[in-house]
mmCIF file with all atom_site columns, C-alpha atoms in Angstrom:
data_model
loop_
_atom_site.group_PDB
_atom_site.id
_atom_site.type_symbol
_atom_site.label_atom_id
_atom_site.label_alt_id
_atom_site.label_comp_id
_atom_site.label_asym_id
_atom_site.label_entity_id
_atom_site.label_seq_id
_atom_site.pdbx_PDB_ins_code
_atom_site.Cartn_x
_atom_site.Cartn_y
_atom_site.Cartn_z
_atom_site.occupancy
_atom_site.B_iso_or_equiv
_atom_site.pdbx_formal_charge
_atom_site.auth_seq_id
_atom_site.auth_comp_id
_atom_site.auth_asym_id
_atom_site.auth_atom_id
_atom_site.pdbx_PDB_model_num
ATOM 1   C CA . UNK Z 1 1   ? -2.528  0.252  -16.393 1.00 0.00 ? 24  UNK Z CA 1
ATOM 2   C CA . UNK Z 1 2   ? -3.562  3.819  -15.020 1.00 0.00 ? 25  UNK Z CA 1
ATOM 3   C CA . UNK Z 1 3   ? -7.449  2.979  -15.690 1.00 0.00 ? 26  UNK Z CA 1
ATOM 4   C CA . UNK Z 1 4   ? -7.315  -0.197 -13.655 1.00 0.00 ? 27  UNK Z CA 1
ATOM 5   C CA . UNK Z 1 5   ? -5.804  1.293  -10.750 1.00 0.00 ? 28  UNK Z CA 1
ATOM 6   C CA . UNK Z 1 6   ? -7.511  4.514  -10.335 1.00 0.00 ? 29  UNK Z CA 1
ATOM 7   C CA . UNK Z 1 7   ? -10.939 3.601  -10.418 1.00 0.00 ? 30  UNK Z CA 1
ATOM 8   C CA . UNK Z 1 8   ? -13.426 5.962  -9.065  1.00 0.00 ? 31  UNK Z CA 1
ATOM 9   C CA . UNK Z 1 9   ? -14.366 3.954  -6.050  1.00 0.00 ? 32  UNK Z CA 1
ATOM 10  C CA . UNK Z 1 10  ? -10.646 2.801  -5.478  1.00 0.00 ? 33  UNK Z CA 1
ATOM 11  C CA . UNK Z 1 11  ? -9.546  5.693  -3.601  1.00 0.00 ? 34  UNK Z CA 1
ATOM 12  C CA . UNK Z 1 12  ? -6.502  4.065  -1.794  1.00 0.00 ? 35  UNK Z CA 1
ATOM 13  C CA . UNK Z 1 13  ? -3.961  6.794  -3.437  1.00 0.00 ? 36  UNK Z CA 1
ATOM 14  C CA . UNK Z 1 14  ? -5.717  9.273  -1.542  1.00 0.00 ? 37  UNK Z CA 1
ATOM 15  C CA . UNK Z 1 15  ? -4.970  7.659  1.769   1.00 0.00 ? 38  UNK Z CA 1
ATOM 16  C CA . UNK Z 1 16  ? -8.665  8.455  2.468   1.00 0.00 ? 39  UNK Z CA 1
ATOM 17  C CA . UNK Z 1 17  ? -11.212 5.605  2.027   1.00 0.00 ? 40  UNK Z CA 1
ATOM 18  C CA . UNK Z 1 18  ? -14.984 6.390  1.272   1.00 0.00 ? 41  UNK Z CA 1
ATOM 19  C CA . UNK Z 1 19  ? -17.550 5.888  3.832   1.00 0.00 ? 42  UNK Z CA 1
ATOM 20  C CA . UNK Z 1 20  ? -20.064 5.065  0.918   1.00 0.00 ? 43  UNK Z CA 1
ATOM 21  C CA . UNK Z 1 21  ? -20.643 4.808  -2.827  1.00 0.00 ? 44  UNK Z CA 1
ATOM 22  C CA . UNK Z 1 22  ? -23.266 5.144  -4.887  1.00 0.00 ? 45  UNK Z CA 1
ATOM 23  C CA . UNK Z 1 23  ? -23.949 4.585  -8.811  1.00 0.00 ? 46  UNK Z CA 1
ATOM 24  C CA . UNK Z 1 24  ? -21.917 2.537  -11.015 1.00 0.00 ? 47  UNK Z CA 1
ATOM 25  C CA . UNK Z 1 25  ? -17.993 3.201  -10.914 1.00 0.00 ? 48  UNK Z CA 1
ATOM 26  C CA . UNK Z 1 26  ? -16.334 5.038  -13.655 1.00 0.00 ? 49  UNK Z CA 1
ATOM 27  C CA . UNK Z 1 27  ? -19.851 6.267  -14.531 1.00 0.00 ? 50  UNK Z CA 1
ATOM 28  C CA . UNK Z 1 28  ? -20.609 10.007 -14.594 1.00 0.00 ? 51  UNK Z CA 1
ATOM 29  C CA . UNK Z 1 29  ? -23.347 10.507 -11.734 1.00 0.00 ? 52  UNK Z CA 1
ATOM 30  C CA . UNK Z 1 30  ? -21.524 8.137  -9.531  1.00 0.00 ? 53  UNK Z CA 1
ATOM 31  C CA . UNK Z 1 31  ? -20.715 9.624  -6.183  1.00 0.00 ? 54  UNK Z CA 1
ATOM 32  C CA . UNK Z 1 32  ? -18.320 8.984  -3.225  1.00 0.00 ? 55  UNK Z CA 1
ATOM 33  C CA . UNK Z 1 33  ? -18.537 10.065 0.367   1.00 0.00 ? 56  UNK Z CA 1
ATOM 34  C CA . UNK Z 1 34  ? -15.899 10.935 2.819   1.00 0.00 ? 57  UNK Z CA 1
ATOM 35  C CA . UNK Z 1 35  ? -15.481 11.775 6.345   1.00 0.00 ? 58  UNK Z CA 1
ATOM 36  C CA . UNK Z 1 36  ? -13.583 14.700 6.933   1.00 0.00 ? 59  UNK Z CA 1
ATOM 37  C CA . UNK Z 1 37  ? -12.403 15.903 10.439  1.00 0.00 ? 60  UNK Z CA 1
ATOM 38  C CA . UNK Z 1 38  ? -11.873 20.133 10.606  1.00 0.00 ? 61  UNK Z CA 1
ATOM 39  C CA . UNK Z 1 39  ? -11.771 21.942 13.774  1.00 0.00 ? 62  UNK Z CA 1
ATOM 40  C CA . UNK Z 1 40  ? -12.574 18.891 15.857  1.00 0.00 ? 63  UNK Z CA 1
ATOM 41  C CA . UNK Z 1 41  ? -15.649 18.227 13.829  1.00 0.00 ? 64  UNK Z CA 1
ATOM 42  C CA . UNK Z 1 42  ? -16.768 15.813 11.513  1.00 0.00 ? 65  UNK Z CA 1
ATOM 43  C CA . UNK Z 1 43  ? -18.375 16.642 8.089   1.00 0.00 ? 66  UNK Z CA 1
ATOM 44  C CA . UNK Z 1 44  ? -19.404 14.253 5.240   1.00 0.00 ? 67  UNK Z CA 1
ATOM 45  C CA . UNK Z 1 45  ? -18.130 15.159 2.123   1.00 0.00 ? 68  UNK Z CA 1
ATOM 46  C CA . UNK Z 1 46  ? -19.754 14.029 -1.216  1.00 0.00 ? 69  UNK Z CA 1
ATOM 47  C CA . UNK Z 1 47  ? -18.283 14.006 -4.551  1.00 0.00 ? 70  UNK Z CA 1
ATOM 48  C CA . UNK Z 1 48  ? -19.930 13.867 -7.806  1.00 0.00 ? 71  UNK Z CA 1
ATOM 49  C CA . UNK Z 1 49  ? -18.386 12.491 -10.836 1.00 0.00 ? 72  UNK Z CA 1
ATOM 50  C CA . UNK Z 1 50  ? -19.125 14.471 -13.849 1.00 0.00 ? 73  UNK Z CA 1
ATOM 51  C CA . UNK Z 1 51  ? -16.761 13.393 -16.291 1.00 0.00 ? 74  UNK Z CA 1
ATOM 52  C CA . UNK Z 1 52  ? -14.826 9.989  -17.151 1.00 0.00 ? 75  UNK Z CA 1
ATOM 53  C CA . UNK Z 1 53  ? -13.238 9.170  -20.227 1.00 0.00 ? 76  UNK Z CA 1
ATOM 54  C CA . UNK Z 1 54  ? -10.481 6.515  -21.056 1.00 0.00 ? 77  UNK Z CA 1
ATOM 55  C CA . UNK Z 1 55  ? -8.181  5.731  -23.963 1.00 0.00 ? 78  UNK Z CA 1
ATOM 56  C CA . UNK Z 1 56  ? -6.513  2.220  -25.319 1.00 0.00 ? 79  UNK Z CA 1
ATOM 57  C CA . UNK Z 1 57  ? -3.021  3.363  -24.191 1.00 0.00 ? 80  UNK Z CA 1
ATOM 58  C CA . UNK Z 1 58  ? -4.593  4.107  -20.379 1.00 0.00 ? 81  UNK Z CA 1
ATOM 59  C CA . UNK Z 1 59  ? -5.078  7.605  -20.341 1.00 0.00 ? 82  UNK Z CA 1
ATOM 60  C CA . UNK Z 1 60  ? -7.957  8.701  -18.554 1.00 0.00 ? 83  UNK Z CA 1
ATOM 61  C CA . UNK Z 1 61  ? -9.554  11.813 -17.186 1.00 0.00 ? 84  UNK Z CA 1
ATOM 62  C CA . UNK Z 1 62  ? -11.623 11.816 -14.021 1.00 0.00 ? 85  UNK Z CA 1
ATOM 63  C CA . UNK Z 1 63  ? -13.683 15.436 -12.996 1.00 0.00 ? 86  UNK Z CA 1
ATOM 64  C CA . UNK Z 1 64  ? -15.274 15.775 -9.950  1.00 0.00 ? 87  UNK Z CA 1
ATOM 65  C CA . UNK Z 1 65  ? -17.178 18.542 -8.099  1.00 0.00 ? 88  UNK Z CA 1
ATOM 66  C CA . UNK Z 1 66  ? -18.424 18.515 -4.399  1.00 0.00 ? 89  UNK Z CA 1
ATOM 67  C CA . UNK Z 1 67  ? -22.166 17.737 -4.039  1.00 0.00 ? 90  UNK Z CA 1
ATOM 68  C CA . UNK Z 1 68  ? -23.649 21.196 -3.313  1.00 0.00 ? 91  UNK Z CA 1
ATOM 69  C CA . UNK Z 1 69  ? -25.331 19.948 -0.359  1.00 0.00 ? 92  UNK Z CA 1
ATOM 70  C CA . UNK Z 1 70  ? -22.093 19.766 1.655   1.00 0.00 ? 93  UNK Z CA 1
ATOM 71  C CA . UNK Z 1 71  ? -22.222 21.884 4.498   1.00 0.00 ? 94  UNK Z CA 1
ATOM 72  C CA . UNK Z 1 72  ? -19.791 24.943 4.758   1.00 0.00 ? 95  UNK Z CA 1
ATOM 73  C CA . UNK Z 1 73  ? -16.572 24.135 6.769   1.00 0.00 ? 96  UNK Z CA 1
ATOM 74  C CA . UNK Z 1 74  ? -15.656 27.149 8.909   1.00 0.00 ? 97  UNK Z CA 1
ATOM 75  C CA . UNK Z 1 75  ? -12.447 27.575 10.858  1.00 0.00 ? 98  UNK Z CA 1
ATOM 76  C CA . UNK Z 1 76  ? -12.337 30.136 13.664  1.00 0.00 ? 99  UNK Z CA 1
ATOM 77  C CA . UNK Z 1 77  ? -9.954  33.042 13.454  1.00 0.00 ? 100 UNK Z CA 1
ATOM 78  C CA . UNK Z 1 78  ? -7.543  31.349 15.958  1.00 0.00 ? 101 UNK Z CA 1
ATOM 79  C CA . UNK Z 1 79  ? -6.970  28.366 13.630  1.00 0.00 ? 102 UNK Z CA 1
ATOM 80  C CA . UNK Z 1 80  ? -6.705  30.586 10.435  1.00 0.00 ? 103 UNK Z CA 1
ATOM 81  C CA . UNK Z 1 81  ? -10.120 31.960 10.055  1.00 0.00 ? 104 UNK Z CA 1
ATOM 82  C CA . UNK Z 1 82  ? -11.513 31.097 6.598   1.00 0.00 ? 105 UNK Z CA 1
ATOM 83  C CA . UNK Z 1 83  ? -14.570 29.015 5.417   1.00 0.00 ? 106 UNK Z CA 1
ATOM 84  C CA . UNK Z 1 84  ? -14.561 26.302 2.614   1.00 0.00 ? 107 UNK Z CA 1
ATOM 85  C CA . UNK Z 1 85  ? -17.321 26.096 0.327   1.00 0.00 ? 108 UNK Z CA 1
ATOM 86  C CA . UNK Z 1 86  ? -16.524 23.628 -2.240  1.00 0.00 ? 109 UNK Z CA 1
ATOM 87  C CA . UNK Z 1 87  ? -14.201 22.540 -5.136  1.00 0.00 ? 110 UNK Z CA 1
ATOM 88  C CA . UNK Z 1 88  ? -13.957 21.123 -8.530  1.00 0.00 ? 111 UNK Z CA 1
ATOM 89  C CA . UNK Z 1 89  ? -11.027 18.725 -9.114  1.00 0.00 ? 112 UNK Z CA 1
ATOM 90  C CA . UNK Z 1 90  ? -9.643  16.972 -12.371 1.00 0.00 ? 113 UNK Z CA 1
ATOM 91  C CA . UNK Z 1 91  ? -7.454  13.726 -11.972 1.00 0.00 ? 114 UNK Z CA 1
ATOM 92  C CA . UNK Z 1 92  ? -5.813  13.365 -15.572 1.00 0.00 ? 115 UNK Z CA 1
ATOM 93  C CA . UNK Z 1 93  ? -3.203  10.720 -16.661 1.00 0.00 ? 116 UNK Z CA 1
ATOM 94  C CA . UNK Z 1 94  ? -1.820  10.660 -20.092 1.00 0.00 ? 117 UNK Z CA 1
ATOM 95  C CA . UNK Z 1 95  ? 0.816   9.501  -22.190 1.00 0.00 ? 118 UNK Z CA 1
ATOM 96  C CA . UNK Z 1 96  ? 3.642   12.042 -23.284 1.00 0.00 ? 119 UNK Z CA 1
ATOM 97  C CA . UNK Z 1 97  ? 5.529   12.067 -26.503 1.00 0.00 ? 120 UNK Z CA 1
ATOM 98  C CA . UNK Z 1 98  ? 8.203   10.040 -24.978 1.00 0.00 ? 121 UNK Z CA 1
ATOM 99  C CA . UNK Z 1 99  ? 7.729   6.435  -25.222 1.00 0.00 ? 122 UNK Z CA 1
ATOM 100 C CA . UNK Z 1 100 ? 6.518   4.741  -21.898 1.00 0.00 ? 123 UNK Z CA 1
ATOM 101 C CA . UNK Z 1 101 ? 6.278   7.838  -20.185 1.00 0.00 ? 124 UNK Z CA 1
ATOM 102 C CA . UNK Z 1 102 ? 2.981   8.958  -18.351 1.00 0.00 ? 125 UNK Z CA 1
ATOM 103 C CA . UNK Z 1 103 ? 2.026   12.379 -16.547 1.00 0.00 ? 126 UNK Z CA 1
ATOM 104 C CA . UNK Z 1 104 ? -0.283  12.666 -13.881 1.00 0.00 ? 127 UNK Z CA 1
ATOM 105 C CA . UNK Z 1 105 ? -2.287  15.870 -13.382 1.00 0.00 ? 128 UNK Z CA 1
ATOM 106 C CA . UNK Z 1 106 ? -4.316  16.482 -10.102 1.00 0.00 ? 129 UNK Z CA 1
ATOM 107 C CA . UNK Z 1 107 ? -5.804  19.831 -10.579 1.00 0.00 ? 130 UNK Z CA 1
ATOM 108 C CA . UNK Z 1 108 ? -8.391  21.568 -7.843  1.00 0.00 ? 131 UNK Z CA 1
ATOM 109 C CA . UNK Z 1 109 ? -9.929  24.603 -8.082  1.00 0.00 ? 132 UNK Z CA 1
ATOM 110 C CA . UNK Z 1 110 ? -11.424 25.513 -4.350  1.00 0.00 ? 133 UNK Z CA 1
ATOM 111 C CA . UNK Z 1 111 ? -14.080 28.082 -2.900  1.00 0.00 ? 134 UNK Z CA 1
ATOM 112 C CA . UNK Z 1 112 ? -12.445 29.704 0.041   1.00 0.00 ? 135 UNK Z CA 1
ATOM 113 C CA . UNK Z 1 113 ? -13.174 32.680 2.043   1.00 0.00 ? 136 UNK Z CA 1
ATOM 114 C CA . UNK Z 1 114 ? -10.112 33.891 4.115   1.00 0.00 ? 137 UNK Z CA 1
ATOM 115 C CA . UNK Z 1 115 ? -6.562  32.398 3.830   1.00 0.00 ? 138 UNK Z CA 1
ATOM 116 C CA . UNK Z 1 116 ? -6.970  28.928 2.544   1.00 0.00 ? 139 UNK Z CA 1
ATOM 117 C CA . UNK Z 1 117 ? -5.789  25.863 4.004   1.00 0.00 ? 140 UNK Z CA 1
ATOM 118 C CA . UNK Z 1 118 ? -2.538  24.324 2.056   1.00 0.00 ? 141 UNK Z CA 1
ATOM 119 C CA . UNK Z 1 119 ? -3.682  21.228 0.283   1.00 0.00 ? 142 UNK Z CA 1
ATOM 120 C CA . UNK Z 1 120 ? -0.641  20.930 -1.792  1.00 0.00 ? 143 UNK Z CA 1
ATOM 121 C CA . UNK Z 1 121 ? 1.112   18.347 0.705   1.00 0.00 ? 144 UNK Z CA 1
ATOM 122 C CA . UNK Z 1 122 ? -1.750  15.864 0.679   1.00 0.00 ? 145 UNK Z CA 1
ATOM 123 C CA . UNK Z 1 123 ? -2.244  16.320 -3.292  1.00 0.00 ? 146 UNK Z CA 1
ATOM 124 C CA . UNK Z 1 124 ? 1.504   15.775 -3.736  1.00 0.00 ? 147 UNK Z CA 1
ATOM 125 C CA . UNK Z 1 125 ? 1.336   12.646 -1.403  1.00 0.00 ? 148 UNK Z CA 1
ATOM 126 C CA . UNK Z 1 126 ? -1.837  11.302 -3.188  1.00 0.00 ? 149 UNK Z CA 1
ATOM 127 C CA . UNK Z 1 127 ? 0.315   11.348 -6.532  1.00 0.00 ? 150 UNK Z CA 1
ATOM 128 C CA . UNK Z 1 128 ? 3.372   9.770  -4.877  1.00 0.00 ? 151 UNK Z CA 1
ATOM 129 C CA . UNK Z 1 129 ? 0.883   6.874  -3.681  1.00 0.00 ? 152 UNK Z CA 1
ATOM 130 C CA . UNK Z 1 130 ? -0.159  6.302  -7.306  1.00 0.00 ? 153 UNK Z CA 1
ATOM 131 C CA . UNK Z 1 131 ? 3.237   5.951  -8.423  1.00 0.00 ? 154 UNK Z CA 1
ATOM 132 C CA . UNK Z 1 132 ? 3.876   3.482  -5.212  1.00 0.00 ? 155 UNK Z CA 1
ATOM 133 C CA . UNK Z 1 133 ? 0.541   1.269  -6.318  1.00 0.00 ? 156 UNK Z CA 1
ATOM 134 C CA . UNK Z 1 134 ? 1.628   1.284  -9.987  1.00 0.00 ? 157 UNK Z CA 1
ATOM 135 C CA . UNK Z 1 135 ? 4.860   0.081  -9.300  1.00 0.00 ? 158 UNK Z CA 1
ATOM 136 C CA . UNK Z 1 136 ? 3.723   -2.598 -6.824  1.00 0.00 ? 159 UNK Z CA 1
ATOM 137 C CA . UNK Z 1 137 ? 1.578   -3.710 -9.454  1.00 0.00 ? 160 UNK Z CA 1
ATOM 138 C CA . UNK Z 1 138 ? 4.123   -3.743 -12.041 1.00 0.00 ? 161 UNK Z CA 1
ATOM 139 C CA . UNK Z 1 139 ? 2.959   -1.236 -14.321 1.00 0.00 ? 162 UNK Z CA 1
ATOM 140 C CA . UNK Z 1 140 ? 5.821   1.485  -13.309 1.00 0.00 ? 163 UNK Z CA 1
ATOM 141 C CA . UNK Z 1 141 ? 9.333   1.462  -14.413 1.00 0.00 ? 164 UNK Z CA 1
ATOM 142 C CA . UNK Z 1 142 ? 12.171  3.736  -15.088 1.00 0.00 ? 165 UNK Z CA 1
ATOM 143 C CA . UNK Z 1 143 ? 12.666  7.019  -12.859 1.00 0.00 ? 166 UNK Z CA 1
ATOM 144 C CA . UNK Z 1 144 ? 9.751   9.105  -11.569 1.00 0.00 ? 167 UNK Z CA 1
ATOM 145 C CA . UNK Z 1 145 ? 10.134  12.896 -10.673 1.00 0.00 ? 168 UNK Z CA 1
ATOM 146 C CA . UNK Z 1 146 ? 9.045   14.178 -7.479  1.00 0.00 ? 169 UNK Z CA 1
ATOM 147 C CA . UNK Z 1 147 ? 5.213   15.481 -7.374  1.00 0.00 ? 170 UNK Z CA 1
ATOM 148 C CA . UNK Z 1 148 ? 5.193   19.255 -7.072  1.00 0.00 ? 171 UNK Z CA 1
ATOM 149 C CA . UNK Z 1 149 ? 2.250   21.660 -6.773  1.00 0.00 ? 172 UNK Z CA 1
ATOM 150 C CA . UNK Z 1 150 ? 1.658   25.300 -8.191  1.00 0.00 ? 173 UNK Z CA 1
ATOM 151 C CA . UNK Z 1 151 ? -0.788  27.758 -6.165  1.00 0.00 ? 174 UNK Z CA 1
ATOM 152 C CA . UNK Z 1 152 ? -2.626  30.396 -7.907  1.00 0.00 ? 175 UNK Z CA 1
ATOM 153 C CA . UNK Z 1 153 ? -4.759  32.535 -5.596  1.00 0.00 ? 176 UNK Z CA 1
ATOM 154 C CA . UNK Z 1 154 ? -7.675  34.642 -7.087  1.00 0.00 ? 177 UNK Z CA 1
ATOM 155 C CA . UNK Z 1 155 ? -8.877  37.375 -4.929  1.00 0.00 ? 178 UNK Z CA 1
ATOM 156 C CA . UNK Z 1 156 ? -12.903 37.871 -5.253  1.00 0.00 ? 179 UNK Z CA 1
#
């Protein structure tokens, strides 16, 4: 069941374990902190859970935002020249109209200045990891489609 495998504090599907967590798992207000390395510098990035909902069929929705206290990450011009100011993310799993079919949406809105780095490969890998975990737990049968991304850029 998706809600059992994708707990807020269980981030194995992302490939990035949190260095710390606080609050109660799956309860808005919970936080998880990760160490991120960019430009040879390590940053602590904290996510705040702002919404969690689940249905009896296993469908769920998690919404996060980056803690505003997280420092701005600046990448020099030689490596792309941009600054990263935060993000908001939604992870949603839901049953479709087709019996025993589930869709998983990982939607991320980011605030970047300059040319943003491409996170699509990491997000697609995360979705593939979700399928792998569910398969190992005996919760996934049938054929899965390959994860894919769409990109929308908004100039400010």
